[in-house]
Amino acid sequence: MRKLLMWLVAAQPVCWRVALGALVLAVLLAGQGQAAIRIDLNNPNAAPIPVAVPDLYGATPDSAKYAADLAGVITNNLSHSTPFKVLNRKAFTQSPAQMAAQGPAFADWRAIGADALLTGTVEVEGGSIRVEYRLYDPNSETQLAGQRYKVDLKFWRHLAHRISDDIYTAMTGEEGYFATRIVHIGEDRGPDGKTRKRLCVMDQDSANYQCLTDGNSLVLTP
């Protein structure tokens, strides 16, 4: 493509070369800024996209703990989603601290086959958590998505699901589903040994399970 465009410029009179040259440059730069990793969900033969999800960076022990926990939930979400292939962390050569200080070494991530890379920082302040993340395409060295969130600390898992949704949307063009919740009728035995049915809810990955009724009233459907 590049050779063809340059040949077309060279074949024109001098008066046209400047204008055509500017157009060619714009076309080439536009191609560099577009990530070629969009997943076609309608193609059943599409190969999963290799994604690198290292721990996020936290400067304090508390922040570092939640940074690892957030990355763990995101990794679990993407690992169980067909469009993605999460890369083995043993292949990572950059630490979260190095990426926070220097930025991603894209050549290193390309070397292990990563088509998408998640980086970010986490700060825990009192009862809240602030997360800033960026999703990169190491091949074009461009940012695909980025956001800053601040929520109550008790909602950190929901925040991990929200970031997973952002990644899903950036790479598929479709709305993510990781932050959804499942409502169902659960059965267990009460103190009297009798079976009782209760209205229960949980995250899509089965975490944060809780029942909304005590089983003393009839519950047939959500």
CSV table of C-alpha atoms in Angstrom, one decimal:
chain,number,residue,atom,x,y,z
A,1,MET,CA,0.0,0.0,0.0
A,2,ARG,CA,2.8,2.4,0.9
A,3,LYS,CA,4.7,1.7,-2.3
A,4,LEU,CA,1.6,2.1,-4.4
A,5,LEU,CA,0.8,5.5,-2.9
A,6,MET,CA,4.4,6.8,-3.3
A,7,TRP,CA,4.4,5.6,-7.0
A,8,LEU,CA,1.2,7.6,-7.6
A,9,VAL,CA,2.8,10.7,-6.2
A,10,ALA,CA,6.0,10.3,-8.2
A,11,ALA,CA,4.0,9.9,-11.4
A,12,GLN,CA,2.3,13.2,-11.1
A,13,PRO,CA,3.4,16.7,-12.4
A,14,VAL,CA,5.4,18.7,-9.8
A,15,CYS,CA,2.5,21.0,-9.2
A,16,TRP,CA,0.4,18.1,-7.9
A,17,ARG,CA,3.1,16.4,-5.9
A,18,VAL,CA,2.9,18.6,-2.8
A,19,ALA,CA,-0.9,18.2,-2.5
A,20,LEU,CA,-0.8,14.5,-3.1
A,21,GLY,CA,2.2,14.0,-0.8
A,22,ALA,CA,0.2,15.6,2.1
A,23,LEU,CA,-2.7,13.4,1.3
A,24,VAL,CA,-0.5,10.3,1.3
A,25,LEU,CA,1.0,11.3,4.6
A,26,ALA,CA,-2.4,11.8,6.2
A,27,VAL,CA,-3.6,8.3,4.9
A,28,LEU,CA,-0.5,6.6,6.3
A,29,LEU,CA,-0.7,8.3,9.7
A,30,ALA,CA,-4.4,7.5,10.0
A,31,GLY,CA,-3.6,3.8,9.4
A,32,GLN,CA,-1.0,3.9,12.2
A,33,GLY,CA,-3.5,5.4,14.7
A,34,GLN,CA,-6.1,2.7,14.2
A,35,ALA,CA,-5.8,-0.6,16.1
A,36,ALA,CA,-6.3,-3.6,13.9
A,37,ILE,CA,-7.5,-5.8,16.7
A,38,ARG,CA,-11.3,-5.2,16.6
A,39,ILE,CA,-13.0,-8.6,17.3
A,40,ASP,CA,-15.8,-9.6,14.9
A,41,LEU,CA,-18.3,-11.4,17.2
A,42,ASN,CA,-20.3,-12.5,14.2
A,43,ASN,CA,-17.3,-14.6,12.9
A,44,PRO,CA,-17.4,-18.0,14.6
A,45,ASN,CA,-13.9,-18.7,13.3
A,46,ALA,CA,-12.3,-15.6,14.7
A,47,ALA,CA,-9.2,-16.4,16.8
A,48,PRO,CA,-9.2,-15.1,20.4
A,49,ILE,CA,-7.2,-11.9,20.9
A,50,PRO,CA,-4.1,-12.3,23.2
A,51,VAL,CA,-4.5,-9.8,26.1
A,52,ALA,CA,-1.9,-9.1,28.8
A,53,VAL,CA,-3.3,-8.2,32.2
A,54,PRO,CA,-0.5,-7.6,34.7
A,55,ASP,CA,-1.2,-6.4,38.2
A,56,LEU,CA,-2.1,-2.7,38.4
A,57,TYR,CA,0.3,-0.5,40.4
A,58,GLY,CA,-0.3,0.5,44.0
A,59,ALA,CA,2.3,2.7,45.8
A,60,THR,CA,1.2,1.5,49.4
A,61,PRO,CA,0.7,-2.0,50.7
A,62,ASP,CA,-3.0,-1.4,50.9
A,63,SER,CA,-3.2,0.0,47.4
A,64,ALA,CA,-1.0,-2.8,46.0
A,65,LYS,CA,-3.3,-5.5,47.5
A,66,TYR,CA,-6.4,-4.1,45.8
A,67,ALA,CA,-4.4,-3.5,42.6
A,68,ALA,CA,-3.6,-7.2,42.5
A,69,ASP,CA,-7.2,-8.1,43.4
A,70,LEU,CA,-8.6,-5.9,40.7
A,71,ALA,CA,-6.3,-7.4,38.1
A,72,GLY,CA,-7.3,-10.9,39.3
A,73,VAL,CA,-11.0,-10.3,38.8
A,74,ILE,CA,-10.4,-8.7,35.3
A,75,THR,CA,-8.2,-11.7,34.4
A,76,ASN,CA,-10.9,-14.1,35.5
A,77,ASN,CA,-13.6,-12.3,33.5
A,78,LEU,CA,-11.6,-12.2,30.3
A,79,SER,CA,-10.4,-15.7,30.7
A,80,HIS,CA,-14.0,-17.0,30.7
A,81,SER,CA,-15.0,-14.8,27.7
A,82,THR,CA,-14.5,-16.5,24.3
A,83,PRO,CA,-13.1,-13.5,22.3
A,84,PHE,CA,-10.1,-13.2,24.6
A,85,LYS,CA,-7.0,-15.2,25.4
A,86,VAL,CA,-5.3,-14.0,28.6
A,87,LEU,CA,-1.5,-14.4,28.4
A,88,ASN,CA,0.5,-16.2,31.1
A,89,ARG,CA,2.0,-13.8,33.5
A,90,LYS,CA,5.3,-15.8,33.6
A,91,ALA,CA,6.1,-14.3,30.2
A,92,PHE,CA,5.8,-10.7,31.5
A,93,THR,CA,9.1,-8.8,31.6
A,94,GLN,CA,7.9,-5.4,33.0
A,95,SER,CA,6.7,-4.9,36.5
A,96,PRO,CA,3.7,-2.7,37.4
A,97,ALA,CA,6.1,-0.2,39.1
A,98,GLN,CA,8.2,0.0,35.9
A,99,MET,CA,5.2,0.6,33.7
A,100,ALA,CA,3.9,3.3,36.1
A,101,ALA,CA,7.2,5.1,36.1
A,102,GLN,CA,8.3,4.6,32.5
A,103,GLY,CA,5.3,3.5,30.5
A,104,PRO,CA,4.9,0.3,28.6
A,105,ALA,CA,7.9,-1.1,26.7
A,106,PHE,CA,5.8,-2.0,23.7
A,107,ALA,CA,8.5,-4.1,22.0
A,108,ASP,CA,8.6,-6.4,25.0
A,109,TRP,CA,4.9,-6.9,24.9
A,110,ARG,CA,4.9,-7.5,21.2
A,111,ALA,CA,7.6,-10.1,21.7
A,112,ILE,CA,5.2,-12.3,23.8
A,113,GLY,CA,2.4,-11.9,21.3
A,114,ALA,CA,0.2,-9.4,23.2
A,115,ASP,CA,-2.3,-7.6,21.0
A,116,ALA,CA,-3.7,-5.7,23.9
A,117,LEU,CA,-2.2,-4.5,27.2
A,118,LEU,CA,-3.8,-3.2,30.4
A,119,THR,CA,-2.0,-0.9,32.7
A,120,GLY,CA,-3.1,1.2,35.6
A,121,THR,CA,-2.7,2.7,39.1
A,122,VAL,CA,-4.7,2.2,42.2
A,123,GLU,CA,-4.9,4.5,45.3
A,124,VAL,CA,-6.8,3.6,48.4
A,125,GLU,CA,-7.8,6.6,50.5
A,126,GLY,CA,-9.8,5.9,53.7
A,127,GLY,CA,-13.0,4.3,52.5
A,128,SER,CA,-12.6,4.9,48.8
A,129,ILE,CA,-10.6,3.5,45.9
A,130,ARG,CA,-9.4,5.4,42.9
A,131,VAL,CA,-8.3,3.6,39.8
A,132,GLU,CA,-6.9,5.0,36.6
A,133,TYR,CA,-6.3,2.5,33.7
A,134,ARG,CA,-5.2,2.5,30.1
A,135,LEU,CA,-5.7,-0.2,27.4
A,136,TYR,CA,-3.0,-0.2,24.7
A,137,ASP,CA,-2.4,-1.9,21.4
A,138,PRO,CA,1.3,-2.7,21.6
A,139,ASN,CA,1.5,-3.3,17.8
A,140,SER,CA,0.4,0.3,16.8
A,141,GLU,CA,1.6,1.7,20.2
A,142,THR,CA,-1.8,3.5,20.6
A,143,GLN,CA,-4.3,3.8,23.4
A,144,LEU,CA,-7.6,2.0,22.9
A,145,ALA,CA,-9.3,3.0,26.0
A,146,GLY,CA,-8.7,4.8,29.3
A,147,GLN,CA,-10.7,5.9,32.3
A,148,ARG,CA,-10.5,7.1,35.9
A,149,TYR,CA,-12.9,5.8,38.5
A,150,LYS,CA,-13.4,6.6,42.2
A,151,VAL,CA,-15.9,4.5,44.3
A,152,ASP,CA,-16.4,3.4,47.8
A,153,LEU,CA,-14.0,0.6,48.7
A,154,LYS,CA,-16.8,-1.9,49.2
A,155,PHE,CA,-17.6,-1.7,45.5
A,156,TRP,CA,-14.1,-2.6,44.3
A,157,ARG,CA,-15.3,-5.9,42.7
A,158,HIS,CA,-18.0,-4.0,40.7
A,159,LEU,CA,-15.3,-1.6,39.6
A,160,ALA,CA,-13.2,-4.5,38.2
A,161,HIS,CA,-16.3,-5.7,36.3
A,162,ARG,CA,-16.8,-2.1,34.9
A,163,ILE,CA,-13.2,-2.1,33.7
A,164,SER,CA,-13.7,-5.5,32.1
A,165,ASP,CA,-16.8,-4.1,30.3
A,166,ASP,CA,-14.7,-1.2,29.0
A,167,ILE,CA,-12.1,-3.6,27.6
A,168,TYR,CA,-14.9,-5.7,26.0
A,169,THR,CA,-16.5,-2.6,24.4
A,170,ALA,CA,-13.2,-1.2,23.2
A,171,MET,CA,-12.3,-4.5,21.4
A,172,THR,CA,-15.6,-5.7,20.2
A,173,GLY,CA,-17.7,-2.5,19.8
A,174,GLU,CA,-20.5,-4.2,21.8
A,175,GLU,CA,-21.7,-3.5,25.3
A,176,GLY,CA,-20.0,-5.6,28.0
A,177,TYR,CA,-21.8,-7.9,30.4
A,178,PHE,CA,-19.4,-8.4,33.3
A,179,ALA,CA,-21.1,-5.9,35.6
A,180,THR,CA,-24.5,-7.5,35.3
A,181,ARG,CA,-26.1,-9.4,38.2
A,182,ILE,CA,-28.0,-12.6,38.2
A,183,VAL,CA,-31.3,-13.0,40.1
A,184,HIS,CA,-32.6,-16.4,40.9
A,185,ILE,CA,-34.7,-18.5,43.3
A,186,GLY,CA,-32.4,-20.4,45.7
A,187,GLU,CA,-33.3,-23.3,47.9
A,188,ASP,CA,-31.9,-24.2,51.3
A,189,ARG,CA,-33.1,-25.7,54.6
A,190,GLY,CA,-34.2,-23.5,57.4
A,191,PRO,CA,-33.6,-24.1,61.1
A,192,ASP,CA,-36.6,-26.4,61.2
A,193,GLY,CA,-35.2,-28.6,58.5
A,194,LYS,CA,-37.8,-27.7,56.0
A,195,THR,CA,-36.9,-26.6,52.4
A,196,ARG,CA,-37.4,-22.9,51.8
A,197,LYS,CA,-37.2,-20.8,48.6
A,198,ARG,CA,-35.6,-17.4,48.7
A,199,LEU,CA,-35.0,-14.7,46.2
A,200,CYS,CA,-31.2,-14.4,45.7
A,201,VAL,CA,-28.8,-12.3,43.7
A,202,MET,CA,-25.1,-12.6,42.7
A,203,ASP,CA,-22.5,-11.2,40.3
A,204,GLN,CA,-22.2,-12.9,36.9
A,205,ASP,CA,-19.0,-14.6,38.3
A,206,SER,CA,-21.1,-15.9,41.3
A,207,ALA,CA,-19.4,-13.5,43.8
A,208,ASN,CA,-21.3,-11.2,46.2
A,209,TYR,CA,-24.0,-13.8,46.7
A,210,GLN,CA,-26.9,-12.7,48.9
A,211,CYS,CA,-30.5,-13.5,49.5
A,212,LEU,CA,-33.1,-10.8,49.6
A,213,THR,CA,-35.9,-12.7,51.3
A,214,ASP,CA,-35.9,-14.9,54.4
A,215,GLY,CA,-37.8,-17.8,53.0
A,216,ASN,CA,-40.9,-17.3,55.1
A,217,SER,CA,-43.0,-16.1,52.2
A,218,LEU,CA,-43.8,-17.8,48.9
A,219,VAL,CA,-41.4,-17.0,46.1
A,220,LEU,CA,-41.8,-18.7,42.8
A,221,THR,CA,-40.0,-16.5,40.2
A,222,PRO,CA,-37.6,-13.6,40.2
